Short mmCIF file of C-alpha atoms in Angstrom, two decimals:
data_model
loop_
_atom_site.label_atom_id
_atom_site.label_comp_id
_atom_site.label_asym_id
_atom_site.label_seq_id
_atom_site.Cartn_x
_atom_site.Cartn_y
_atom_site.Cartn_z
CA MET Y 1 -6.28 -42.90 -69.51
CA ILE Y 2 -2.71 -42.28 -68.35
CA ASP Y 3 -2.22 -40.69 -64.92
CA LEU Y 4 0.20 -37.84 -65.45
CA ILE Y 5 0.70 -37.01 -61.78
CA GLU Y 6 1.21 -39.85 -59.32
CA TYR Y 7 1.46 -37.93 -56.02
CA LEU Y 8 2.87 -34.85 -54.31
CA ASP Y 9 6.50 -35.68 -53.54
CA THR Y 10 8.08 -32.57 -51.99
CA LEU Y 11 6.83 -29.41 -50.35
CA TYR Y 12 9.38 -26.57 -50.48
CA VAL Y 13 9.04 -24.18 -47.55
CA PRO Y 14 10.77 -20.77 -47.41
CA VAL Y 15 12.61 -20.24 -44.11
CA ALA Y 16 15.24 -18.00 -42.53
CA ASN Y 17 17.23 -20.91 -41.06
CA THR Y 18 16.92 -24.44 -42.45
CA GLU Y 19 18.28 -26.19 -39.37
CA ALA Y 20 16.00 -24.30 -36.95
CA ALA Y 21 12.95 -24.96 -39.15
CA GLY Y 22 13.75 -28.66 -39.41
CA GLN Y 23 14.21 -28.96 -35.66
CA TRP Y 24 10.90 -27.16 -35.03
CA TYR Y 25 8.92 -29.47 -37.34
CA ALA Y 26 10.71 -32.55 -35.98
CA LYS Y 27 10.02 -31.58 -32.36
CA HIS Y 28 6.39 -30.59 -32.71
CA PHE Y 29 5.19 -33.03 -35.38
CA GLY Y 30 7.46 -36.04 -34.81
CA LEU Y 31 9.03 -35.96 -38.27
CA ASN Y 32 12.47 -37.43 -38.92
CA PRO Y 33 15.40 -36.00 -40.88
CA ASP Y 34 15.71 -37.52 -44.34
CA ARG Y 35 19.49 -37.15 -44.35
CA GLU Y 36 21.56 -37.89 -41.28
CA GLY Y 37 23.10 -34.74 -39.85
CA SER Y 38 20.89 -32.43 -41.89
CA PHE Y 39 17.56 -30.94 -40.96
CA SER Y 40 17.04 -29.26 -44.31
CA THR Y 41 14.77 -32.10 -45.42
CA LEU Y 42 12.25 -34.08 -43.40
CA ARG Y 43 10.53 -37.25 -44.55
CA MET Y 44 6.79 -37.69 -44.02
CA PRO Y 45 5.42 -41.10 -42.97
CA GLY Y 46 3.89 -41.51 -46.46
CA GLY Y 47 7.27 -40.97 -48.12
CA GLN Y 48 6.83 -37.34 -49.15
CA SER Y 49 9.41 -34.73 -48.16
CA ILE Y 50 9.36 -31.26 -46.68
CA MET Y 51 12.39 -29.33 -47.87
CA PHE Y 52 13.32 -26.11 -46.13
CA VAL Y 53 14.83 -23.49 -48.41
CA GLU Y 54 16.66 -20.51 -46.96
CA THR Y 55 15.56 -17.23 -48.52
CA ARG Y 56 17.27 -13.84 -48.58
CA GLU Y 57 14.13 -11.94 -47.62
CA LYS Y 58 11.33 -13.09 -45.35
CA GLN Y 59 8.51 -14.71 -47.29
CA THR Y 60 5.89 -17.34 -46.56
CA LEU Y 61 3.59 -19.72 -48.37
CA ASN Y 62 0.56 -17.77 -47.10
CA PHE Y 63 -1.79 -15.87 -49.37
CA ILE Y 64 -5.04 -13.91 -49.05
CA ASN Y 65 -8.11 -15.23 -50.86
CA THR Y 66 -10.73 -13.02 -52.54
CA GLU Y 67 -12.73 -12.87 -49.28
CA GLY Y 68 -9.73 -11.45 -47.39
CA TYR Y 69 -8.99 -14.68 -45.48
CA GLU Y 70 -5.34 -15.61 -44.92
CA MET Y 71 -4.92 -19.03 -46.50
CA PHE Y 72 -2.41 -21.77 -45.85
CA ALA Y 73 -0.65 -23.63 -48.63
CA VAL Y 74 -0.66 -26.99 -46.88
CA THR Y 75 -2.94 -29.18 -44.79
CA PHE Y 76 -1.37 -31.97 -42.77
CA LYS Y 77 -3.64 -34.91 -41.91
CA VAL Y 78 -3.03 -35.93 -38.30
CA ASP Y 79 -4.22 -38.88 -36.23
CA ASP Y 80 -5.94 -36.85 -33.52
CA ALA Y 81 -6.29 -33.10 -34.04
CA GLN Y 82 -7.66 -32.47 -30.55
CA ALA Y 83 -4.77 -34.31 -28.83
CA LEU Y 84 -2.15 -32.59 -31.01
CA HIS Y 85 -3.78 -29.22 -30.32
CA CYS Y 86 -3.49 -29.82 -26.55
CA LYS Y 87 0.13 -31.04 -26.88
CA LEU Y 88 1.20 -27.98 -28.87
CA LYS Y 89 -0.50 -25.63 -26.37
CA GLU Y 90 1.28 -27.43 -23.50
CA GLN Y 91 4.56 -26.87 -25.36
CA GLY Y 92 3.81 -23.14 -25.25
CA LEU Y 93 2.95 -22.64 -28.91
CA GLU Y 94 0.28 -20.20 -30.00
CA VAL Y 95 -2.34 -22.24 -31.83
CA GLY Y 96 -5.71 -21.36 -33.29
CA GLU Y 97 -8.96 -22.77 -31.95
CA CYS Y 98 -9.51 -26.48 -32.50
CA ASN Y 99 -13.02 -26.90 -33.81
CA ASN Y 100 -15.19 -29.05 -35.99
CA ASP Y 101 -16.41 -27.02 -38.94
CA GLY Y 102 -19.56 -28.99 -39.66
CA ASN Y 103 -18.82 -32.34 -41.29
CA CYS Y 104 -15.11 -31.68 -41.84
CA GLY Y 105 -13.80 -33.00 -38.53
CA TYR Y 106 -11.57 -31.30 -35.99
CA ASN Y 107 -8.89 -28.97 -37.27
CA PHE Y 108 -6.80 -25.95 -36.33
CA LYS Y 109 -4.18 -23.60 -37.71
CA ILE Y 110 -0.70 -22.73 -36.45
CA TYR Y 111 2.24 -20.68 -37.70
CA ASP Y 112 5.74 -22.13 -37.92
CA LEU Y 113 8.89 -20.22 -36.88
CA ASP Y 114 8.91 -18.28 -40.16
CA GLY Y 115 5.22 -17.35 -40.22
CA ASN Y 116 4.07 -20.08 -42.63
CA ARG Y 117 0.44 -20.83 -41.79
CA ILE Y 118 -0.22 -24.56 -41.42
CA HIS Y 119 -3.59 -26.32 -41.31
CA LEU Y 120 -3.75 -29.47 -39.16
CA TRP Y 121 -6.75 -31.69 -39.82
CA GLY Y 122 -7.92 -34.84 -38.03
CA GLY Y 123 -9.84 -36.25 -40.98
CA PHE Y 124 -13.51 -36.68 -41.67
CA PRO Y 125 -15.55 -37.93 -38.69
CA GLN Y 126 -16.20 -41.65 -38.48
CA VAL Y 127 -19.90 -42.34 -39.04
#
């Protein structure tokens, strides 16, 4: 069987200001600009990109599921969700509770500068 999709390459994120969004993600998540002098694209450690796209009207990637829960369009796997949660709180950001939802491992949600809801997940617990 032929694999038609190899991997997710780029996530396009609607923002009001591409430079401000890039700086925010770089500062809080340690990501690096993909192009020197431009923060419109950031490169993930696995090679994928986050591209910030300026929009005329405010919009986000968020959506409401059938149960009325505000969903996020992206989950970022992080090394240590609890440590990152503490770091972001120390930096003065408003972050959701960091908890372990059963067997899923520690995770929490945060909003970026433009109101995009992001899920940060520490991975499944080591057994």
